[in-house]
Tab-separated table of N, CA and C in Angstrom:
chain	number	residue	atom	x	y	z
A	44	ILE	N	101.942	193.696	77.528
A	44	ILE	CA	102.776	193.301	78.639
A	44	ILE	C	104.196	193.212	78.106
A	45	LYS	N	104.710	194.331	77.816
A	45	LYS	CA	106.023	194.435	77.189
A	45	LYS	C	107.096	193.897	78.126
A	46	GLY	N	107.948	193.061	77.584
A	46	GLY	CA	109.052	192.529	78.360
A	46	GLY	C	108.707	191.359	79.261
A	47	ALA	N	107.467	190.863	79.191
A	47	ALA	CA	107.059	189.772	80.075
A	47	ALA	C	107.638	188.435	79.634
A	48	PHE	N	107.984	188.291	78.383
A	48	PHE	CA	108.463	187.023	77.873
A	48	PHE	C	109.975	187.032	77.775
A	49	THR	N	110.565	185.940	78.218
A	49	THR	CA	112.020	185.841	78.182
A	49	THR	C	112.501	184.921	77.081
A	50	GLY	N	111.615	184.151	76.474
A	50	GLY	CA	112.010	183.254	75.395
A	50	GLY	C	111.018	182.121	75.265
A	51	CYS	N	111.282	181.217	74.349
A	51	CYS	CA	110.394	180.083	74.161
A	51	CYS	C	111.205	178.893	73.688
A	52	PHE	N	110.820	177.729	74.159
A	52	PHE	CA	111.572	176.529	73.849
A	52	PHE	C	110.634	175.354	73.690
A	53	SER	N	110.687	174.679	72.548
A	53	SER	CA	109.958	173.434	72.300
A	53	SER	C	108.489	173.492	72.693
A	54	GLY	N	107.780	174.496	72.238
A	54	GLY	CA	106.350	174.578	72.514
A	54	GLY	C	106.019	175.059	73.911
A	55	ILE	N	107.011	175.475	74.679
A	55	ILE	CA	106.776	176.011	76.014
A	55	ILE	C	107.091	177.492	75.979
A	56	VAL	N	106.123	178.301	76.309
A	56	VAL	CA	106.323	179.737	76.357
A	56	VAL	C	106.840	180.064	77.751
A	57	VAL	N	108.004	180.680	77.818
A	57	VAL	CA	108.631	180.946	79.104
A	57	VAL	C	108.425	182.403	79.477
A	58	ARG	N	107.751	182.606	80.591
A	58	ARG	CA	107.592	183.947	81.136
A	58	ARG	C	108.519	184.068	82.333
A	59	ARG	N	108.672	185.252	82.856
A	59	ARG	CA	109.546	185.446	84.001
A	59	ARG	C	109.098	184.632	85.203
A	60	GLN	N	107.796	184.453	85.402
A	60	GLN	CA	107.325	183.778	86.596
A	60	GLN	C	106.589	182.480	86.318
A	61	LYS	N	106.147	182.231	85.120
A	61	LYS	CA	105.299	181.086	84.844
A	61	LYS	C	105.618	180.517	83.473
A	62	ARG	N	105.502	179.194	83.353
A	62	ARG	CA	105.672	178.540	82.054
A	62	ARG	C	104.303	178.116	81.563
A	63	MET	N	104.011	178.408	80.309
A	63	MET	CA	102.758	177.991	79.693
A	63	MET	C	103.090	176.973	78.617
A	64	ARG	N	102.543	175.778	78.751
A	64	ARG	CA	102.753	174.773	77.719
A	64	ARG	C	101.760	175.017	76.588
A	65	MET	N	102.193	174.773	75.381
A	65	MET	CA	101.323	174.934	74.223
A	65	MET	C	100.102	174.035	74.361
A	66	TYR	N	100.302	172.851	74.912
A	66	TYR	CA	99.199	171.926	75.143
A	66	TYR	C	98.106	172.572	76.002
A	67	ASP	N	98.510	173.307	77.038
A	67	ASP	CA	97.545	173.959	77.927
A	67	ASP	C	96.774	175.059	77.207
A	68	ILE	N	97.453	175.792	76.341
A	68	ILE	CA	96.803	176.847	75.568
A	68	ILE	C	95.794	176.228	74.595
A	69	LEU	N	96.203	175.155	73.920
A	69	LEU	CA	95.300	174.466	72.988
A	69	LEU	C	94.085	173.897	73.717
A	70	SER	N	94.321	173.291	74.857
A	70	SER	CA	93.223	172.707	75.633
A	70	SER	C	92.246	173.775	76.106
A	71	LYS	N	92.781	174.878	76.546
A	71	LYS	CA	91.940	175.978	77.020
A	71	LYS	C	91.026	176.478	75.904
A	72	LYS	N	91.590	176.680	74.733
A	72	LYS	CA	90.789	177.175	73.602
A	72	LYS	C	89.817	176.111	73.115
A	73	ARG	N	90.265	174.849	73.076
A	73	ARG	CA	89.397	173.747	72.665
A	73	ARG	C	88.165	173.660	73.571
A	74	ASP	N	88.353	173.977	74.848
A	74	ASP	CA	87.253	173.921	75.814
A	74	ASP	C	86.384	175.180	75.788
A	75	GLY	N	86.660	176.084	74.852
A	75	GLY	CA	85.820	177.263	74.673
A	75	GLY	C	86.163	178.439	75.566
A	76	LYS	N	87.297	178.375	76.235
A	76	LYS	CA	87.693	179.469	77.121
A	76	LYS	C	88.436	180.539	76.341
A	77	GLU	N	88.451	181.723	76.887
A	77	GLU	CA	89.125	182.851	76.249
A	77	GLU	C	90.610	182.828	76.593
A	78	LEU	N	91.458	183.075	75.594
A	78	LEU	CA	92.891	183.147	75.823
A	78	LEU	C	93.266	184.539	76.314
A	79	SER	N	94.214	184.586	77.229
A	79	SER	CA	94.679	185.873	77.744
A	79	SER	C	95.598	186.537	76.720
A	80	THR	N	95.822	187.803	76.914
A	80	THR	CA	96.751	188.540	76.058
A	80	THR	C	98.136	187.911	76.127
A	81	GLU	N	98.561	187.501	77.315
A	81	GLU	CA	99.868	186.867	77.484
A	81	GLU	C	99.967	185.569	76.684
A	82	GLU	N	98.907	184.773	76.699
A	82	GLU	CA	98.912	183.509	75.969
A	82	GLU	C	98.980	183.739	74.463
A	83	ILE	N	98.247	184.715	73.987
A	83	ILE	CA	98.257	185.021	72.555
A	83	ILE	C	99.628	185.541	72.134
A	84	ARG	N	100.170	186.461	72.900
A	84	ARG	CA	101.498	187.002	72.579
A	84	ARG	C	102.568	185.923	72.663
A	85	GLY	N	102.456	185.069	73.662
A	85	GLY	CA	103.420	183.980	73.805
A	85	GLY	C	103.359	183.010	72.635
A	86	PHE	N	102.139	182.727	72.181
A	86	PHE	CA	101.981	181.854	71.022
A	86	PHE	C	102.621	182.480	69.789
A	87	ILE	N	102.322	183.743	69.551
A	87	ILE	CA	102.876	184.426	68.373
A	87	ILE	C	104.401	184.448	68.439
A	88	LYS	N	104.938	184.802	69.589
A	88	LYS	CA	106.393	184.847	69.725
A	88	LYS	C	106.999	183.463	69.514
A	89	GLY	N	106.396	182.445	70.111
A	89	GLY	CA	106.901	181.087	69.964
A	89	GLY	C	106.857	180.606	68.528
A	90	TYR	N	105.784	180.955	67.836
A	90	TYR	CA	105.653	180.534	66.441
A	90	TYR	C	106.662	181.264	65.554
A	91	VAL	N	106.790	182.559	65.757
A	91	VAL	CA	107.704	183.357	64.942
A	91	VAL	C	109.151	182.920	65.146
A	92	CYS	N	109.528	182.592	66.382
A	92	CYS	CA	110.925	182.200	66.625
A	92	CYS	C	111.162	180.723	66.303
A	93	GLY	N	110.110	180.031	65.832
A	93	GLY	CA	110.270	178.663	65.357
A	93	GLY	C	110.191	177.580	66.413
A	94	ASP	N	109.818	177.940	67.637
A	94	ASP	CA	109.743	176.956	68.709
A	94	ASP	C	108.392	176.258	68.797
A	95	ILE	N	107.382	176.798	68.155
A	95	ILE	CA	106.075	176.151	68.086
A	95	ILE	C	105.907	175.641	66.661
A	96	PRO	N	105.765	174.327	66.510
A	96	PRO	CA	105.672	173.751	65.164
A	96	PRO	C	104.364	174.097	64.464
A	97	ASP	N	104.390	173.952	63.146
A	97	ASP	CA	103.218	174.275	62.325
A	97	ASP	C	101.974	173.502	62.745
A	98	TYR	N	102.136	172.226	63.113
A	98	TYR	CA	100.958	171.440	63.462
A	98	TYR	C	100.274	171.953	64.723
A	99	GLN	N	101.038	172.521	65.666
A	99	GLN	CA	100.414	173.095	66.858
A	99	GLN	C	99.750	174.425	66.528
A	100	ALA	N	100.370	175.201	65.641
A	100	ALA	CA	99.760	176.460	65.205
A	100	ALA	C	98.462	176.176	64.458
A	101	SER	N	98.469	175.146	63.631
A	101	SER	CA	97.259	174.759	62.892
A	101	SER	C	96.157	174.313	63.842
A	102	ALA	N	96.535	173.557	64.856
A	102	ALA	CA	95.545	173.083	65.833
A	102	ALA	C	94.924	174.260	66.580
A	103	LEU	N	95.726	175.257	66.931
A	103	LEU	CA	95.175	176.422	67.616
A	103	LEU	C	94.254	177.205	66.703
A	104	CYS	N	94.646	177.400	65.452
A	104	CYS	CA	93.777	178.099	64.484
A	104	CYS	C	92.447	177.378	64.309
A	105	MET	N	92.495	176.058	64.240
A	105	MET	CA	91.272	175.277	64.106
A	105	MET	C	90.396	175.435	65.343
A	106	ALA	N	91.003	175.392	66.528
A	106	ALA	CA	90.239	175.559	67.772
A	106	ALA	C	89.605	176.941	67.839
A	107	ILE	N	90.326	177.944	67.363
A	107	ILE	CA	89.780	179.309	67.370
A	107	ILE	C	88.586	179.402	66.416
A	108	CYS	N	88.701	178.814	65.238
A	108	CYS	CA	87.601	178.859	64.271
A	108	CYS	C	86.372	178.089	64.753
A	109	ILE	N	86.608	176.957	65.389
A	109	ILE	CA	85.494	176.139	65.857
A	109	ILE	C	84.840	176.734	67.089
A	110	ARG	N	85.631	177.294	67.976
A	110	ARG	CA	85.113	177.842	69.220
A	110	ARG	C	85.083	179.345	69.179
């Protein structure tokens, strides 16, 4: 989904039409649900640009390994 993301700020992935909070992504994965391509790309972009802290990235990795 090239060009769908406009930026990221403080753990919030900003898309053109919808905001995804990192908390919502973590909760979704913790509950055993599948993450969408947009959520995965948004997480990667947010982490790379430094807007998602290491502890949230670690929590998502742990949720992925457990679930």
